[in-house]
XYZ file of C-alpha atoms in Angstrom:
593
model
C 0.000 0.000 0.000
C 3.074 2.483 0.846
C 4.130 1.406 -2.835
C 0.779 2.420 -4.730
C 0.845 6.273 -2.162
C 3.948 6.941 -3.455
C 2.955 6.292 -7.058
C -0.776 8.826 -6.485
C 1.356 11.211 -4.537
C 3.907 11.834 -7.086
C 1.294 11.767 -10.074
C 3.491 9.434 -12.003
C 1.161 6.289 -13.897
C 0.625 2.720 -11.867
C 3.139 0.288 -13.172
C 1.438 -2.570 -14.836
C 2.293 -4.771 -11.605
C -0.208 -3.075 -9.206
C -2.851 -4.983 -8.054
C -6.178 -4.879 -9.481
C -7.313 -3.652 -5.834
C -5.565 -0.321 -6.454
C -8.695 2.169 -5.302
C -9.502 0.127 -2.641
C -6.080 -0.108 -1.070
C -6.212 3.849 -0.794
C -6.044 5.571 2.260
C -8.820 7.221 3.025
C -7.316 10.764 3.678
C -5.556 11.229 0.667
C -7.852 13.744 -0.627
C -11.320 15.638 -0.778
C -11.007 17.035 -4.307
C -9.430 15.811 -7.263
C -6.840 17.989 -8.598
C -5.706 17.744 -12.445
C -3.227 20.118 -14.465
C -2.438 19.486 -18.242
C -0.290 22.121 -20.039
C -1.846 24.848 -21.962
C 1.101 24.982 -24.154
C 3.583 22.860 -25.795
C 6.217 22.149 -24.119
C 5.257 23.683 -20.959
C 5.682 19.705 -18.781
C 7.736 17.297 -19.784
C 6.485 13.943 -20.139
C 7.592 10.940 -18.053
C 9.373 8.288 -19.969
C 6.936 5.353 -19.030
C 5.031 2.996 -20.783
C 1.313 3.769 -21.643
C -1.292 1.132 -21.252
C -2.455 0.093 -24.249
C -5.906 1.814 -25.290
C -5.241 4.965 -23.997
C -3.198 6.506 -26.843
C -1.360 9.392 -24.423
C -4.423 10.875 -22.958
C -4.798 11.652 -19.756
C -7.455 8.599 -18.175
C -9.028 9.818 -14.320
C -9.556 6.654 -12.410
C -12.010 7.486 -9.646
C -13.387 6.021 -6.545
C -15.493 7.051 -4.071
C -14.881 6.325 0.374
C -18.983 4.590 0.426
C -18.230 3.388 3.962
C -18.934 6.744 5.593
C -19.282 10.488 5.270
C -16.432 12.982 5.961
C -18.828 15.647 6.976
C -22.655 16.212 7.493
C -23.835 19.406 6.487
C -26.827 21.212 7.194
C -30.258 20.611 4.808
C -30.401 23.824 4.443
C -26.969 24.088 3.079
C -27.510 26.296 -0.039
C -29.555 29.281 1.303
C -30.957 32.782 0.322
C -30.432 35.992 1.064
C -32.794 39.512 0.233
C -31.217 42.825 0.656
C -33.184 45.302 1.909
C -32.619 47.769 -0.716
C -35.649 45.742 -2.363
C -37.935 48.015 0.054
C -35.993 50.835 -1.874
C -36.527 49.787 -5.095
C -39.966 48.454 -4.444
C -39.772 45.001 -5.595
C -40.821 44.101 -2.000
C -43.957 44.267 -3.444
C -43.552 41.621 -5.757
C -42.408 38.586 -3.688
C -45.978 37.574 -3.370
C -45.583 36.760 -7.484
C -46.825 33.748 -8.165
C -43.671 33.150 -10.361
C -40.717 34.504 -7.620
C -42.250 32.290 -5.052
C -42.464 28.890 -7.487
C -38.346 29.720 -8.077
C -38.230 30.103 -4.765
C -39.936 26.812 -3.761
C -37.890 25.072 -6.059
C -34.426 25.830 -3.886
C -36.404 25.073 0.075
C -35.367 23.965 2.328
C -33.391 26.996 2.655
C -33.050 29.845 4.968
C -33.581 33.536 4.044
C -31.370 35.894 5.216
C -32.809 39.542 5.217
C -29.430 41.582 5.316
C -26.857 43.790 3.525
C -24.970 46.829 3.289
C -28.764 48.504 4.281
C -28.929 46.515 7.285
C -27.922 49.267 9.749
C -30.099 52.262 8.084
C -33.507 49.995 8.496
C -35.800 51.601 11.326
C -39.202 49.625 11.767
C -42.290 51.472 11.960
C -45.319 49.504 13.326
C -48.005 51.195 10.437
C -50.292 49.281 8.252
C -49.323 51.837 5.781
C -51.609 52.180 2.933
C -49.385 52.053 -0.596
C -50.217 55.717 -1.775
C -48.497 57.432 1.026
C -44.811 56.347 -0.156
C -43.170 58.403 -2.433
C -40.446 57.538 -5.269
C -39.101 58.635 -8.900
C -41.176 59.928 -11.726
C -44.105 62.121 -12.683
C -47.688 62.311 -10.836
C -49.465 60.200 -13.297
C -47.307 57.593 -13.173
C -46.908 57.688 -9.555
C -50.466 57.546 -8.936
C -51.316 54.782 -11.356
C -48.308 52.740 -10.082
C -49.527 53.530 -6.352
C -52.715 52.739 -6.580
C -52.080 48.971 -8.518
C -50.011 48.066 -5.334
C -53.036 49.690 -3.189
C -55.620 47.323 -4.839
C -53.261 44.277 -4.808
C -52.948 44.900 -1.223
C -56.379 44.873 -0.598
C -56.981 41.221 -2.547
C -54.035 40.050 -0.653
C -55.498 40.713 2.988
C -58.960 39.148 1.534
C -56.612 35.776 1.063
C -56.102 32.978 3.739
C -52.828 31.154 4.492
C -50.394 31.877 1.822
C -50.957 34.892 -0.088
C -50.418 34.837 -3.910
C -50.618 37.672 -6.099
C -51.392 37.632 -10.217
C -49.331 41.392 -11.147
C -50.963 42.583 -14.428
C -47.707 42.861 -17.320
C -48.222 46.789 -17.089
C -48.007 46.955 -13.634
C -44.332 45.399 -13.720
C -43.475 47.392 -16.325
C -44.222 50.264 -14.527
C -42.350 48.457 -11.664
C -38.999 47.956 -14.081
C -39.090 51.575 -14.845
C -39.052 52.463 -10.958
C -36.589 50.336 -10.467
C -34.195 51.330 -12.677
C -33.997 55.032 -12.138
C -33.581 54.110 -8.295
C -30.784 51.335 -9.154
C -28.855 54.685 -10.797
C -29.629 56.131 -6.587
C -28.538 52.984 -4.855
C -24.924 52.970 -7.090
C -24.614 56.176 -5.979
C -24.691 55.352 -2.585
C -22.583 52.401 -2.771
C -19.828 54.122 -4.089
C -19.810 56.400 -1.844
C -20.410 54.615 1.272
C -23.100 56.835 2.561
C -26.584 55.395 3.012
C -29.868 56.659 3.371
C -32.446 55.772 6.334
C -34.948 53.302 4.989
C -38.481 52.326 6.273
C -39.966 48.785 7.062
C -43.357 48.949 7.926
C -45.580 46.580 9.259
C -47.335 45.395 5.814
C -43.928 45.043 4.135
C -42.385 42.878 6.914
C -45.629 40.922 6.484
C -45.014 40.439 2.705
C -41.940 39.345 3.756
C -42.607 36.726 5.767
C -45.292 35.301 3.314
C -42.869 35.133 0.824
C -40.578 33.189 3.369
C -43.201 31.387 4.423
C -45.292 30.357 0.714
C -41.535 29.318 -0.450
C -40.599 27.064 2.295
C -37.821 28.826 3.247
C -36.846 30.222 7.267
C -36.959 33.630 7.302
C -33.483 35.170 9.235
C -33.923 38.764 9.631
C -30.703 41.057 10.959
C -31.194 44.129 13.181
C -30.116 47.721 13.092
C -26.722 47.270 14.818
C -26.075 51.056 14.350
C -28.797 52.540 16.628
C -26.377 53.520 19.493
C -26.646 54.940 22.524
C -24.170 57.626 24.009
C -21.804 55.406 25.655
C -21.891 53.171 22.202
C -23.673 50.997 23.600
C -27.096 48.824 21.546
C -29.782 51.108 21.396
C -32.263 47.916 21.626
C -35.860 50.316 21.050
C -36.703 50.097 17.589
C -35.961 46.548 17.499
C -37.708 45.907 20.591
C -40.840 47.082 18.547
C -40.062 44.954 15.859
C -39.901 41.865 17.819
C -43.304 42.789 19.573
C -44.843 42.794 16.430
C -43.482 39.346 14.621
C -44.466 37.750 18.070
C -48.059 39.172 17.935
C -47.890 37.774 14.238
C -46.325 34.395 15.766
C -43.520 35.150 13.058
C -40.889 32.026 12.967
C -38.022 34.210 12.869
C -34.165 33.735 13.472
C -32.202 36.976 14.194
C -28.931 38.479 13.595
C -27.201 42.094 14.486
C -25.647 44.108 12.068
C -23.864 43.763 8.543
C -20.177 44.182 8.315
C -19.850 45.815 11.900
C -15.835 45.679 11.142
C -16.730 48.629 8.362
C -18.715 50.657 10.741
C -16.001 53.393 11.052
C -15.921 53.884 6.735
C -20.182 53.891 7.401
C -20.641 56.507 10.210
C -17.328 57.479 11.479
C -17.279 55.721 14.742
C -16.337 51.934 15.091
C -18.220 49.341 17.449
C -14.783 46.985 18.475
C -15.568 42.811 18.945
C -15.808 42.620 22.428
C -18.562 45.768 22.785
C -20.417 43.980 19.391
C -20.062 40.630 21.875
C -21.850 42.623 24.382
C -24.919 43.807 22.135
C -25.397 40.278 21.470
C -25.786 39.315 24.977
C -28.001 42.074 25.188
C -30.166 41.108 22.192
C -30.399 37.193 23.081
C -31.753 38.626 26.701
C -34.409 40.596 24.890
C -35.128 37.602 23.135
C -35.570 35.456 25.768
C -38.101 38.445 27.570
C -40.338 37.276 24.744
C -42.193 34.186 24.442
C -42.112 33.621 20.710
C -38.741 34.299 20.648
C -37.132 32.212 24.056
C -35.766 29.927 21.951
C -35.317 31.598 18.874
C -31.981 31.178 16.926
C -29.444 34.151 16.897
C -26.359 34.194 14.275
C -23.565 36.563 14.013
C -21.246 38.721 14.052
C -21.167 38.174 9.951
C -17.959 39.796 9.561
C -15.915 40.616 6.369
C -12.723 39.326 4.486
C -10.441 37.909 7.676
C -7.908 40.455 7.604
C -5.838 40.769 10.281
C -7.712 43.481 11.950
C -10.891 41.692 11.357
C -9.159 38.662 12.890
C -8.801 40.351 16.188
C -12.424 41.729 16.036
C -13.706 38.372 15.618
C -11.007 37.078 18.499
C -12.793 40.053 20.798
C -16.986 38.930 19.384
C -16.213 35.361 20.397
C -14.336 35.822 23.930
C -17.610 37.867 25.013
C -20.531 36.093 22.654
C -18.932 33.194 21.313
C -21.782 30.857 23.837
C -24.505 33.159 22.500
C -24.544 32.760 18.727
C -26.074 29.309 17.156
C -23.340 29.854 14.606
C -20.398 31.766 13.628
C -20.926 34.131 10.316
C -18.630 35.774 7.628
C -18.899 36.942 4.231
C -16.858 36.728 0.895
C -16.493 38.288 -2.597
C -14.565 36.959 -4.520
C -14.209 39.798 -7.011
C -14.225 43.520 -7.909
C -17.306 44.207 -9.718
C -15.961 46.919 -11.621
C -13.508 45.408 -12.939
C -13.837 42.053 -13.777
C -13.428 39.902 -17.005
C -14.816 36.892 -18.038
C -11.204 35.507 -18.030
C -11.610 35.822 -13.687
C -13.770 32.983 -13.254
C -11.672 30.921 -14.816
C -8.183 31.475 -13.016
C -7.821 28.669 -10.209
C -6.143 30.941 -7.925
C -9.341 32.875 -7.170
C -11.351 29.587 -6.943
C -8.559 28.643 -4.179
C -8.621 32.445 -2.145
C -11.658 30.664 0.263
C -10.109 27.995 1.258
C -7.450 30.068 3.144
C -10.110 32.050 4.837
C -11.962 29.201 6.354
C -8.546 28.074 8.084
C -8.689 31.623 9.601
C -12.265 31.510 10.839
C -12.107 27.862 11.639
C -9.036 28.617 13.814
C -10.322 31.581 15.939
C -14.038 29.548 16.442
C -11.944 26.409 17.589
C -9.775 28.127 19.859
C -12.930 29.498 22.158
C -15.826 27.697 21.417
C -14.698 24.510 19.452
C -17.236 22.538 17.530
C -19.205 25.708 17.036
C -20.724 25.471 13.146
C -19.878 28.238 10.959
C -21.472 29.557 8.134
C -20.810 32.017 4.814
C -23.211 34.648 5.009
C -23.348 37.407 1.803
C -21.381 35.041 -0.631
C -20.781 36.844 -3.662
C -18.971 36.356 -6.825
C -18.455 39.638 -7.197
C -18.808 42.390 -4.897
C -20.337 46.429 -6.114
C -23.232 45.297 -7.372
C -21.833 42.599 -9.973
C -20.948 43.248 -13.702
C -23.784 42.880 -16.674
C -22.932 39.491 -18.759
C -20.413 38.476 -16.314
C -21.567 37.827 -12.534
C -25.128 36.905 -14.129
C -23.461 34.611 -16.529
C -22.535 30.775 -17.049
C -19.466 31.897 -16.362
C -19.808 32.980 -12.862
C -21.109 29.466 -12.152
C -17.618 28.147 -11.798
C -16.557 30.105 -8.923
C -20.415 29.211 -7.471
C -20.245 25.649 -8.180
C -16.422 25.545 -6.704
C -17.773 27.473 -3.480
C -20.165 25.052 -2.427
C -17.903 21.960 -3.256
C -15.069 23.697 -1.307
C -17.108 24.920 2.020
C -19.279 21.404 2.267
C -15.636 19.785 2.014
C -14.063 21.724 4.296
C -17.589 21.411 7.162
C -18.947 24.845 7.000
C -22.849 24.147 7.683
C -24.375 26.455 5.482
C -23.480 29.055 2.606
C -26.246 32.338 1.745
C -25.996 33.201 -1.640
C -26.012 36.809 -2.156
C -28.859 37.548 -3.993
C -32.050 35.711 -4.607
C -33.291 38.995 -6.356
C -31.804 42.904 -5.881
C -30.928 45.752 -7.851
C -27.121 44.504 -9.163
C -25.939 41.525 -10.989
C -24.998 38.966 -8.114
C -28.320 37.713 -8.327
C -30.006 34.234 -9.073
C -33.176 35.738 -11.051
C -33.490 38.520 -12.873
C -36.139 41.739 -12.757
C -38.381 39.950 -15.404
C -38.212 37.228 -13.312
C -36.770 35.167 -15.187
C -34.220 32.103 -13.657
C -30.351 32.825 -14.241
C -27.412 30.293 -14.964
C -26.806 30.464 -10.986
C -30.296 29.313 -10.230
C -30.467 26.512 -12.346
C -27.291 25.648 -11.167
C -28.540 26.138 -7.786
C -31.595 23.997 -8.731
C -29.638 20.885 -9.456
C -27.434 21.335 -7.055
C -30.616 21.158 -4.613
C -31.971 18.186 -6.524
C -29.342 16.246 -6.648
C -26.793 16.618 -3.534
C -27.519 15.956 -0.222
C -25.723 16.663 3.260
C -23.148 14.049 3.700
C -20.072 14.755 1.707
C -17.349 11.837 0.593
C -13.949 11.225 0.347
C -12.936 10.641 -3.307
C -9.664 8.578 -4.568
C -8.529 9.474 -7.739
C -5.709 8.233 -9.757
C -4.361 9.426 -13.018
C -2.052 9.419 -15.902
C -0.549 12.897 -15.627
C 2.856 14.883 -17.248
C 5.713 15.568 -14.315
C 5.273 19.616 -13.652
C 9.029 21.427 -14.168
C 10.782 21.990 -10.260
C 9.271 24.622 -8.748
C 6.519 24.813 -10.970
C 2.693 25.183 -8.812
C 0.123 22.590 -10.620
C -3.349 24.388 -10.317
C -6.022 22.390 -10.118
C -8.370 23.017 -13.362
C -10.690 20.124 -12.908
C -12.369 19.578 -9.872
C -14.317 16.816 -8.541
C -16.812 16.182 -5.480
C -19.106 13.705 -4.229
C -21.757 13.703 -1.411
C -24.911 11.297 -1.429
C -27.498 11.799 -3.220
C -30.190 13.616 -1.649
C -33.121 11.706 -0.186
C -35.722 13.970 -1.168
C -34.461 13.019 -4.605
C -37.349 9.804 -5.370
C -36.035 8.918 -8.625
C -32.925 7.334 -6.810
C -33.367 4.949 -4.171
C -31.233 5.673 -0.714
C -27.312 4.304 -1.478
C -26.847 6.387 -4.787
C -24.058 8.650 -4.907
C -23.914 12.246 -6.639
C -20.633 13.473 -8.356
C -20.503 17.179 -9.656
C -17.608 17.780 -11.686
C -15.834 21.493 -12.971
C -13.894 20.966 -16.053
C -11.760 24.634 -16.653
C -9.534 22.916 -19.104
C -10.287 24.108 -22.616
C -9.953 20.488 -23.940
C -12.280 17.574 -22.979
C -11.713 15.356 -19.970
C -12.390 11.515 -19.375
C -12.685 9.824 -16.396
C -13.199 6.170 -15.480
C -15.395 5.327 -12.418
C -12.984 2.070 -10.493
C -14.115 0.337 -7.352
C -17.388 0.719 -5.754
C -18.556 2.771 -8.634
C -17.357 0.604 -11.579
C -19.761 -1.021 -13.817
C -22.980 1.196 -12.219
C -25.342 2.892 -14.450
C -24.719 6.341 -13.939
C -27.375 9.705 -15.391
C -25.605 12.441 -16.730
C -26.783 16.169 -15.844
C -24.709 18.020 -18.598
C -25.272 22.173 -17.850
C -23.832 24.044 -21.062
C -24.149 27.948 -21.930
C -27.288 28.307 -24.711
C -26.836 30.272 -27.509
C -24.541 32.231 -28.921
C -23.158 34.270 -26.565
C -20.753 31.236 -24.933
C -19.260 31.925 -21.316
C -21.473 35.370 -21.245
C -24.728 33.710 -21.996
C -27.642 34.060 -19.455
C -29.374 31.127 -20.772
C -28.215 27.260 -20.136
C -28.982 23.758 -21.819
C -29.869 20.656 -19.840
C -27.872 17.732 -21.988
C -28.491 20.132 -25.130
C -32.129 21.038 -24.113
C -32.442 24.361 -23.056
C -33.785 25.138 -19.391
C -36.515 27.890 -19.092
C -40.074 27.822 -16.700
C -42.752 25.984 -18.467
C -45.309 28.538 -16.710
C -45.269 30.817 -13.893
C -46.111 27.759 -11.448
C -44.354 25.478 -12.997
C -40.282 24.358 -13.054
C -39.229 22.309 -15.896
C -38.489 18.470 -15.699
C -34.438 18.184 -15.047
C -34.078 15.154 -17.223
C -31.295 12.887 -16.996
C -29.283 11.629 -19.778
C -28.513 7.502 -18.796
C -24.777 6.169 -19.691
C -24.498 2.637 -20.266
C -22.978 0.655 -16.933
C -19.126 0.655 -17.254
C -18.902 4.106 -19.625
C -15.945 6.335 -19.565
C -17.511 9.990 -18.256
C -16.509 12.172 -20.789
C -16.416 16.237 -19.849
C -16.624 18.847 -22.306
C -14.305 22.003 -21.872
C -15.400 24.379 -19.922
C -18.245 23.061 -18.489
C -20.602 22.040 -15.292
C -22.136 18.150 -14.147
C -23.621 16.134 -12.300
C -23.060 12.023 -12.352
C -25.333 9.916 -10.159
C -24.458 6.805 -10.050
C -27.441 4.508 -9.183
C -27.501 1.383 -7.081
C -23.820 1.876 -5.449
C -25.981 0.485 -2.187
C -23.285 2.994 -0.019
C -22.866 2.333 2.889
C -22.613 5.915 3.970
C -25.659 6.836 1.601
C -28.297 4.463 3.099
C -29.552 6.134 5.905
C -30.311 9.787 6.921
């Protein structure tokens, strides 16, 4: 066995002497992710001088095997989650989430969470007013205002006439009108990003209400963070405004989880005066006793302190949060962009060094939670694959779905419990559907990924024939591969079936033979492809070469598996995203929940 480590360690090929036990003979903790380089260029590695075996003709053959004995990690169900930011009170599509259409996209990704948070977070006051729509104000001329006003007056009023979960059919004109509001305030909301300097914004009774329906009609647990920035003189929590707010989601009977603050590390940029870890640790306390004053809320869930980037100073404000709080959060929260919105290119989401920038991060986090409250879970709050707002045709693209894709197989590897993608639906380019409502490459992404993959992630063992790298010469990974079970809400796969989702950056075509436990097992093949012509940039994706769109406004489209023969090699196209389930492996790991 020491004979056939050395051989996977180094990368050079299996002699023809090994035994045909190879995969199994593996020790287990070799690796999580399989990591492949070929050169881009002639002459760039230089090729070992061993003997080929015969059939192969010099390309590079994966052998893979999966660990079906037991799970590395568990994750949480609600693994892949949601977030809202609350410029959508700003913007007014607030007053769209009870669309018959958001909330069927919506269904389609539960069970989630729904994190209400972002940059708006600590401008939010509450006001406790059933206010009727034609008192707020916004952009353009009195007609328009008044017609647009009084549609969301009347579709207020057949909303309240509903019971239980409260639908809404918006006439075509009425968005349209919507769209055009939107788009003059998006220019108002850039503004203020750039700047750093935010406005106060207003959440009234009736809009937290069509908040929580949407939560609620989607499946999905509504998480809503607090105005960390109300402060008293001594800089302490000034606890009054949310106190209100509580009061009223537990006269609602509102299943709620809370949070405090956005960023707080920022807060000197935001208002001029920072809030340090320990005093944020404080607040905490302070909120999770208000919480416990209130019935509804006793045993309510509290996350935080959702920090940014681990710098170093961030570091020691997290070090401070957890020596004072670290026994009163559930779990441990940070966020993460990968990129500057301004000035990305397509070429970005390709480079492996970007997709790798996370996993150095999590060590950080992991190592501050350990050292004071060790087993604590930790999640990714505000995940981003680009931060300002995102780029047109690039953070809304196929493209960006390589450094999504790559996120989740990297923080489910590596045990973070759950990741909140940054944005289910807002004002920038980040998000997973679009202002005509219309699904994105990220959400059908995010739809198989939910279909498909469930919480227990295995250990792969992969072998291959690969070129010897010059000394001194870094091999980045460009295809990378993960496995988990396959999810048990998933009935068209009976309980032992094992999910592998693949990312092939190479621009040449990859092939990989499935060994040991997985050998000789029909697999289906979910192929996702850019549609039309537009390539990498394209906002529309193909299902194994059918293309994926809504077949009505409560309906999502059949995901339709392409079967491969038992014993096929897995071929991977360049550039491209799957998923393999292979049926019938009767794991181990896989059989029960």
């Amino acid at each position: 066995s020491e004979l056939i480590r050395g051989f996977l360690l180094s990368g050079m090929p299996c002699p023809s002497s090994c035994p045909p036990g190879l995969l199994a003979l593996m020790a287990p903790g070799l690796a999580l992710m399989a990591t492949f380089s070929l050169p881009s260029q002639a002459g760039d590695r230089r090729a070992l001088p061993v003997e080929k075996p015969s059939g192969v003709k010099g390309r590079t053959l994966i052998l893979l095997d999966v660990n079906t004995k037991s799970p590395v990690r568990i994750i949480s169900e609600n693994f892949l989650s949601l977030q809202l930011d609350p410029s959508i009170i700003h913007d007014g599509w607030l007053d769209f989430l009870s669309s018959r259409r958001l909330v069927t996209l919506a269904r389609g990704l539960a069970p989630a969470f729904l994190r209400f948070a972002g940059k708006r977070t600590d401008f939010l006051q509450f006001h406790n007013v059933k206010n009727p729509a034609k008192s707020r104000g916004g952009p353009g001329p009195d007609y328009y205002l008044k017609n647009y006003e009084d549609d969301i007056v009347r579709s207020d009023i057949a909303l309240d006439k509903q019971k239980g979960c409260k639908i809404a059919q918006h006439p075509d004109i009425m968005l349209e009108l919507q769209r055009e509001k939107a788009a003059q305030m998006h220019l108002v909301l850039l503004k203020e990003q750039f700047s750093n300097t935010y406005s106060n914004l207003t959440l009234t009774a009736r809009s937290l209400d069509k908040l929580y329906n949407f939560a609620d009609c989607s499946g999905l647990h509504l998480i809503f963070a607090l105005n960390a920035l109300r402060r008293n003189p001594n800089n302490s929590w000034n606890s009054s405004n949310a106190l209100s707010l509580l009061k009223y989601s537990a006269s609602k009977k509102y299943n709620i989880s809370w949070e405090l603050g956005n960023e707080p590390n920022n807060y000197r940029t935001l208002i001029g005066r920072s809030v340090n870890g320990s005093q944020l640790g404080k607040d905490y306390t302070q909120l999770r006793s208000l919480l416990q004053l209130i019935r509804t809320y006793s045993r309510a869930h509290l996350y935080g302190p959702n920090i940014g980037r681990p710098r170093k100073n961030v570091v020691a404000f997290l070090e401070g949060f957890m020596k004072v709080a670290g026994g009163t959060v559930d779990a441990v929260t940070w966020q993460h962009y990968y990129i500057d919105g301004r000035v990305a290119k397509v070429t970005d989401f390709l480079k492996t060094r970007l997709l790798d920038t996370l996993s150095d991060q999590i060590k950080k986090i992991q190592k501050v939670v350990n050292t004071y409250t060790p087993g604590k879970k930790i999640w990714l709050e505000g995940v981003g694959m680009t931060s300002a707002g995102g780029m047109n045709n690039l953070s809304d693209s196929y493209a960006a779905g390589f450094l999504w894709l790559n996120t989740l197989g990297l923080l489910a590897s590596q045990g973070i419990d759950v990741v909140v993608r940054h944005s289910f639906l807002d004002h920038g380019h980040n998000h997973l559907v679009d202002q005509n409502f219309n699904p994105l490459p990220d959400y059908w992404l995010s739809l198989l990924y939910k279909r498909l993959i469930g919480p227990k992630v295995l250990a792969i063992h992969v072998a291959g024939l690969q070129r010897k790298p010059r000394p001194g010469r870094v091999i980045r990974d460009k295809l990378r591969i993960y496995a988990h079970c396959t999810s048990y809400h998933n009935h068209n796969y009976v309980r032992g079936s094992i999910t592998l989702y693949i990312i092939n950056l190479h621009r040449s075509r990859k092939k990989i033979k499935l060994a040991g436990t997985l050998r000789d097992k029909i697999v289906h093949q979910y192929l996702l492809q850019p549609y039309g012509k537009d390539g990498l940039h394209s906002k529309s994706v193909q299902l194994n070469g059918q293309p994926l769109a809504m077949v009505d406004d409560g309906t999502l489209p059949e995901l339709k598996p392409r079967p491969l023969r038992a014993g096929r090699t897995l071929v991977i196209p360049p550039l491209t995203m799957s998923f393999y389930v292979v049926k019938n492996v009767n794991a181990l790991a896989c059989r029960y929940r």
